[in-house]
């Protein structure tokens, strides 16, 4: 099953110049707790922004570059390479970037979204979440404090139709 995990601002913004446009430690903890022990799928630029394989996860990087290699990751060169892997896993997380979210949204079954109640300058966005196709099955407000300055909510969506 394909799931997606992302944090986004009010306008679905997810990135600026290859980085997240906010600092929100609560979201990083949620991401780690949710994806730990699972496979994570990311584009090459997302991998390069992280800079290393994520621990306690199977790391898969999708890239068109035949010359890309990195220690600790499996390299896939097309989405066709992803499909057999997805069918063999219980839950498989797409962690970015925007192109992979857009391409795999039609076959995703679950979304883990940290909704940040603020607007940010951005150059990358998460696809629109159609309220007819998705329902919220879990919603929990995050704690705002000196380290987590933005109001945020952790939401889980499940697809209502195929």
PDB file of C-alpha atoms in Angstrom:
ATOM      1  CA  UNK A   1       0.000   0.000   0.000  1.00  0.00           C
ATOM      2  CA  UNK A   2       1.300   3.421  -0.918  1.00  0.00           C
ATOM      3  CA  UNK A   3       1.053   6.113   1.727  1.00  0.00           C
ATOM      4  CA  UNK A   4       2.342   9.648   1.495  1.00  0.00           C
ATOM      5  CA  UNK A   5       3.722  11.779   4.282  1.00  0.00           C
ATOM      6  CA  UNK A   6       4.277  15.532   4.081  1.00  0.00           C
ATOM      7  CA  UNK A   7       4.064  18.770   6.008  1.00  0.00           C
ATOM      8  CA  UNK A   8       2.495  21.729   4.271  1.00  0.00           C
ATOM      9  CA  UNK A   9       1.434  25.300   4.839  1.00  0.00           C
ATOM     10  CA  UNK A  10      -2.021  26.787   4.262  1.00  0.00           C
ATOM     11  CA  UNK A  11      -1.487  26.934   0.493  1.00  0.00           C
ATOM     12  CA  UNK A  12      -0.118  23.368   0.196  1.00  0.00           C
ATOM     13  CA  UNK A  13       3.452  24.711   0.120  1.00  0.00           C
ATOM     14  CA  UNK A  14       6.079  22.070   0.963  1.00  0.00           C
ATOM     15  CA  UNK A  15       9.435  23.498  -0.060  1.00  0.00           C
ATOM     16  CA  UNK A  16      11.618  26.407  -1.045  1.00  0.00           C
ATOM     17  CA  UNK A  17      14.991  25.962  -2.761  1.00  0.00           C
ATOM     18  CA  UNK A  18      15.139  22.280  -1.809  1.00  0.00           C
ATOM     19  CA  UNK A  19      14.359  22.818   1.879  1.00  0.00           C
ATOM     20  CA  UNK A  20      11.298  23.020   4.092  1.00  0.00           C
ATOM     21  CA  UNK A  21      10.393  26.690   4.641  1.00  0.00           C
ATOM     22  CA  UNK A  22       9.830  26.219   8.393  1.00  0.00           C
ATOM     23  CA  UNK A  23      11.433  24.669  11.461  1.00  0.00           C
ATOM     24  CA  UNK A  24       8.980  22.396  13.290  1.00  0.00           C
ATOM     25  CA  UNK A  25      10.597  19.714  15.496  1.00  0.00           C
ATOM     26  CA  UNK A  26       7.178  18.185  16.334  1.00  0.00           C
ATOM     27  CA  UNK A  27       6.723  17.353  12.655  1.00  0.00           C
ATOM     28  CA  UNK A  28      10.156  15.729  12.433  1.00  0.00           C
ATOM     29  CA  UNK A  29       9.264  13.531  15.441  1.00  0.00           C
ATOM     30  CA  UNK A  30       5.925  12.599  13.821  1.00  0.00           C
ATOM     31  CA  UNK A  31       7.727  11.750  10.567  1.00  0.00           C
ATOM     32  CA  UNK A  32      10.289   9.568  12.344  1.00  0.00           C
ATOM     33  CA  UNK A  33       7.678   7.746  14.443  1.00  0.00           C
ATOM     34  CA  UNK A  34       5.399   7.150  11.449  1.00  0.00           C
ATOM     35  CA  UNK A  35       8.007   5.987   8.916  1.00  0.00           C
ATOM     36  CA  UNK A  36      10.449   4.106  11.165  1.00  0.00           C
ATOM     37  CA  UNK A  37      10.635   0.424  10.245  1.00  0.00           C
ATOM     38  CA  UNK A  38       9.035   0.998   6.828  1.00  0.00           C
ATOM     39  CA  UNK A  39      10.266   1.598   3.297  1.00  0.00           C
ATOM     40  CA  UNK A  40      10.551   5.217   2.176  1.00  0.00           C
ATOM     41  CA  UNK A  41      10.525   6.298  -1.454  1.00  0.00           C
ATOM     42  CA  UNK A  42      11.948   9.648  -2.503  1.00  0.00           C
ATOM     43  CA  UNK A  43      13.190  11.499  -5.521  1.00  0.00           C
ATOM     44  CA  UNK A  44      16.886  12.201  -5.969  1.00  0.00           C
ATOM     45  CA  UNK A  45      16.589  15.879  -4.992  1.00  0.00           C
ATOM     46  CA  UNK A  46      14.807  14.931  -1.774  1.00  0.00           C
ATOM     47  CA  UNK A  47      17.543  12.411  -1.017  1.00  0.00           C
ATOM     48  CA  UNK A  48      20.224  15.032  -1.674  1.00  0.00           C
ATOM     49  CA  UNK A  49      18.461  17.545   0.605  1.00  0.00           C
ATOM     50  CA  UNK A  50      18.456  14.949   3.420  1.00  0.00           C
ATOM     51  CA  UNK A  51      22.056  14.061   2.632  1.00  0.00           C
ATOM     52  CA  UNK A  52      22.073  10.463   3.894  1.00  0.00           C
ATOM     53  CA  UNK A  53      19.879   7.364   4.108  1.00  0.00           C
ATOM     54  CA  UNK A  54      17.257   7.567   6.850  1.00  0.00           C
ATOM     55  CA  UNK A  55      18.061   5.105   9.650  1.00  0.00           C
ATOM     56  CA  UNK A  56      15.798   2.128  10.423  1.00  0.00           C
ATOM     57  CA  UNK A  57      14.125   2.361   7.011  1.00  0.00           C
ATOM     58  CA  UNK A  58      14.582   0.836   3.587  1.00  0.00           C
ATOM     59  CA  UNK A  59      15.565   3.854   1.463  1.00  0.00           C
ATOM     60  CA  UNK A  60      14.550   3.889  -2.211  1.00  0.00           C
ATOM     61  CA  UNK A  61      15.539   6.747  -4.507  1.00  0.00           C
ATOM     62  CA  UNK A  62      13.883   7.299  -7.897  1.00  0.00           C
ATOM     63  CA  UNK A  63      16.007   9.072 -10.495  1.00  0.00           C
ATOM     64  CA  UNK A  64      16.341   9.156 -14.265  1.00  0.00           C
ATOM     65  CA  UNK A  65      20.115   9.506 -13.865  1.00  0.00           C
ATOM     66  CA  UNK A  66      21.787   6.213 -14.740  1.00  0.00           C
ATOM     67  CA  UNK A  67      24.991   7.391 -13.035  1.00  0.00           C
ATOM     68  CA  UNK A  68      23.442   8.126  -9.611  1.00  0.00           C
ATOM     69  CA  UNK A  69      24.702   5.865  -6.823  1.00  0.00           C
ATOM     70  CA  UNK A  70      24.622   6.306  -3.044  1.00  0.00           C
ATOM     71  CA  UNK A  71      25.571   4.017  -0.182  1.00  0.00           C
ATOM     72  CA  UNK A  72      22.661   2.660   1.826  1.00  0.00           C
ATOM     73  CA  UNK A  73      19.949   3.285  -0.765  1.00  0.00           C
ATOM     74  CA  UNK A  74      18.334   1.303  -3.560  1.00  0.00           C
ATOM     75  CA  UNK A  75      18.182   3.225  -6.828  1.00  0.00           C
ATOM     76  CA  UNK A  76      15.152   2.903  -9.109  1.00  0.00           C
ATOM     77  CA  UNK A  77      15.102   4.449 -12.563  1.00  0.00           C
ATOM     78  CA  UNK A  78      11.366   4.561 -13.258  1.00  0.00           C
ATOM     79  CA  UNK A  79       8.011   4.328 -11.550  1.00  0.00           C
ATOM     80  CA  UNK A  80       7.569   0.948 -13.243  1.00  0.00           C
ATOM     81  CA  UNK A  81      10.330  -0.294 -10.918  1.00  0.00           C
ATOM     82  CA  UNK A  82       8.277   0.886  -7.921  1.00  0.00           C
ATOM     83  CA  UNK A  83       5.067  -1.053  -8.578  1.00  0.00           C
ATOM     84  CA  UNK A  84       6.284  -4.593  -7.729  1.00  0.00           C
ATOM     85  CA  UNK A  85       7.914  -3.297  -4.549  1.00  0.00           C
ATOM     86  CA  UNK A  86       4.755  -1.526  -3.455  1.00  0.00           C
ATOM     87  CA  UNK A  87       2.670  -4.671  -3.863  1.00  0.00           C
ATOM     88  CA  UNK A  88       5.027  -6.606  -1.584  1.00  0.00           C
ATOM     89  CA  UNK A  89       5.012  -4.136   1.328  1.00  0.00           C
ATOM     90  CA  UNK A  90       2.335  -3.553   3.944  1.00  0.00           C
ATOM     91  CA  UNK A  91       2.830   0.226   4.028  1.00  0.00           C
ATOM     92  CA  UNK A  92       5.257   2.100   1.829  1.00  0.00           C
ATOM     93  CA  UNK A  93       5.876   5.859   2.329  1.00  0.00           C
ATOM     94  CA  UNK A  94       6.422   8.442  -0.389  1.00  0.00           C
ATOM     95  CA  UNK A  95       8.370  11.243   1.324  1.00  0.00           C
ATOM     96  CA  UNK A  96       8.895  13.645  -1.592  1.00  0.00           C
ATOM     97  CA  UNK A  97       9.451  15.527  -3.689  1.00  0.00           C
ATOM     98  CA  UNK A  98       6.630  17.238  -5.451  1.00  0.00           C
ATOM     99  CA  UNK A  99       6.978  15.255  -8.697  1.00  0.00           C
ATOM    100  CA  UNK A 100       6.681  11.882  -6.936  1.00  0.00           C
ATOM    101  CA  UNK A 101       3.719  13.122  -4.882  1.00  0.00           C
ATOM    102  CA  UNK A 102       1.992  14.236  -8.087  1.00  0.00           C
ATOM    103  CA  UNK A 103       2.762  11.010  -9.980  1.00  0.00           C
ATOM    104  CA  UNK A 104       1.802   8.600  -7.187  1.00  0.00           C
ATOM    105  CA  UNK A 105      -1.178  10.461  -5.662  1.00  0.00           C
ATOM    106  CA  UNK A 106      -3.667   8.603  -7.919  1.00  0.00           C
ATOM    107  CA  UNK A 107      -2.637   5.228  -6.432  1.00  0.00           C
ATOM    108  CA  UNK A 108      -1.998   6.313  -2.832  1.00  0.00           C
ATOM    109  CA  UNK A 109      -4.350   4.887  -0.200  1.00  0.00           C
ATOM    110  CA  UNK A 110      -3.365   6.957   2.855  1.00  0.00           C
ATOM    111  CA  UNK A 111      -1.956  10.447   3.500  1.00  0.00           C
ATOM    112  CA  UNK A 112      -0.173  11.554   6.672  1.00  0.00           C
ATOM    113  CA  UNK A 113      -0.272  15.348   6.574  1.00  0.00           C
ATOM    114  CA  UNK A 114       1.057  17.891   9.026  1.00  0.00           C
ATOM    115  CA  UNK A 115      -1.068  20.957   8.270  1.00  0.00           C
ATOM    116  CA  UNK A 116       0.716  24.117   9.369  1.00  0.00           C
ATOM    117  CA  UNK A 117      -1.557  27.092   9.982  1.00  0.00           C
ATOM    118  CA  UNK A 118       0.701  29.635   8.270  1.00  0.00           C
ATOM    119  CA  UNK A 119       1.643  30.801   4.791  1.00  0.00           C
ATOM    120  CA  UNK A 120       5.196  30.459   3.496  1.00  0.00           C
ATOM    121  CA  UNK A 121       7.173  31.519   0.461  1.00  0.00           C
ATOM    122  CA  UNK A 122       7.555  28.358  -1.623  1.00  0.00           C
ATOM    123  CA  UNK A 123       8.449  26.943  -5.002  1.00  0.00           C
ATOM    124  CA  UNK A 124       7.066  23.409  -4.494  1.00  0.00           C
ATOM    125  CA  UNK A 125       3.570  22.324  -3.514  1.00  0.00           C
ATOM    126  CA  UNK A 126       1.694  19.197  -2.453  1.00  0.00           C
ATOM    127  CA  UNK A 127      -1.109  18.072  -4.802  1.00  0.00           C
ATOM    128  CA  UNK A 128      -4.650  19.141  -3.927  1.00  0.00           C
ATOM    129  CA  UNK A 129      -6.464  16.750  -1.594  1.00  0.00           C
ATOM    130  CA  UNK A 130      -9.925  16.211  -3.086  1.00  0.00           C
ATOM    131  CA  UNK A 131     -12.474  16.126  -0.240  1.00  0.00           C
ATOM    132  CA  UNK A 132     -14.644  13.711  -2.236  1.00  0.00           C
ATOM    133  CA  UNK A 133     -11.806  11.186  -2.688  1.00  0.00           C
ATOM    134  CA  UNK A 134     -10.291  11.509   0.803  1.00  0.00           C
ATOM    135  CA  UNK A 135     -11.681  11.472   4.336  1.00  0.00           C
ATOM    136  CA  UNK A 136      -9.911  12.458   7.547  1.00  0.00           C
ATOM    137  CA  UNK A 137      -9.681   9.429   9.863  1.00  0.00           C
ATOM    138  CA  UNK A 138      -7.443  11.013  12.491  1.00  0.00           C
ATOM    139  CA  UNK A 139      -6.680  14.586  13.529  1.00  0.00           C
ATOM    140  CA  UNK A 140      -4.552  15.746  16.447  1.00  0.00           C
ATOM    141  CA  UNK A 141      -3.436  19.282  17.233  1.00  0.00           C
ATOM    142  CA  UNK A 142       0.283  19.726  17.767  1.00  0.00           C
ATOM    143  CA  UNK A 143       1.672  21.634  20.728  1.00  0.00           C
ATOM    144  CA  UNK A 144       2.887  25.165  20.063  1.00  0.00           C
ATOM    145  CA  UNK A 145       5.879  26.174  22.196  1.00  0.00           C
ATOM    146  CA  UNK A 146       9.211  27.993  21.925  1.00  0.00           C
ATOM    147  CA  UNK A 147      10.591  25.327  19.548  1.00  0.00           C
ATOM    148  CA  UNK A 148       7.368  24.792  17.552  1.00  0.00           C
ATOM    149  CA  UNK A 149       6.173  28.301  16.770  1.00  0.00           C
ATOM    150  CA  UNK A 150       3.421  27.486  14.265  1.00  0.00           C
ATOM    151  CA  UNK A 151      -0.030  26.075  14.950  1.00  0.00           C
ATOM    152  CA  UNK A 152      -0.115  22.634  13.347  1.00  0.00           C
ATOM    153  CA  UNK A 153      -2.348  19.580  13.119  1.00  0.00           C
ATOM    154  CA  UNK A 154      -1.375  15.992  12.363  1.00  0.00           C
ATOM    155  CA  UNK A 155      -3.994  14.491  10.032  1.00  0.00           C
ATOM    156  CA  UNK A 156      -4.413  11.070   8.481  1.00  0.00           C
ATOM    157  CA  UNK A 157      -6.548  10.769   5.348  1.00  0.00           C
ATOM    158  CA  UNK A 158      -7.793   7.572   3.727  1.00  0.00           C
ATOM    159  CA  UNK A 159      -9.028   7.245   0.179  1.00  0.00           C
ATOM    160  CA  UNK A 160     -12.791   6.804  -0.024  1.00  0.00           C
ATOM    161  CA  UNK A 161     -12.832   5.511  -3.613  1.00  0.00           C
ATOM    162  CA  UNK A 162     -10.530   3.695  -6.036  1.00  0.00           C
TER     163      UNK A 162
END
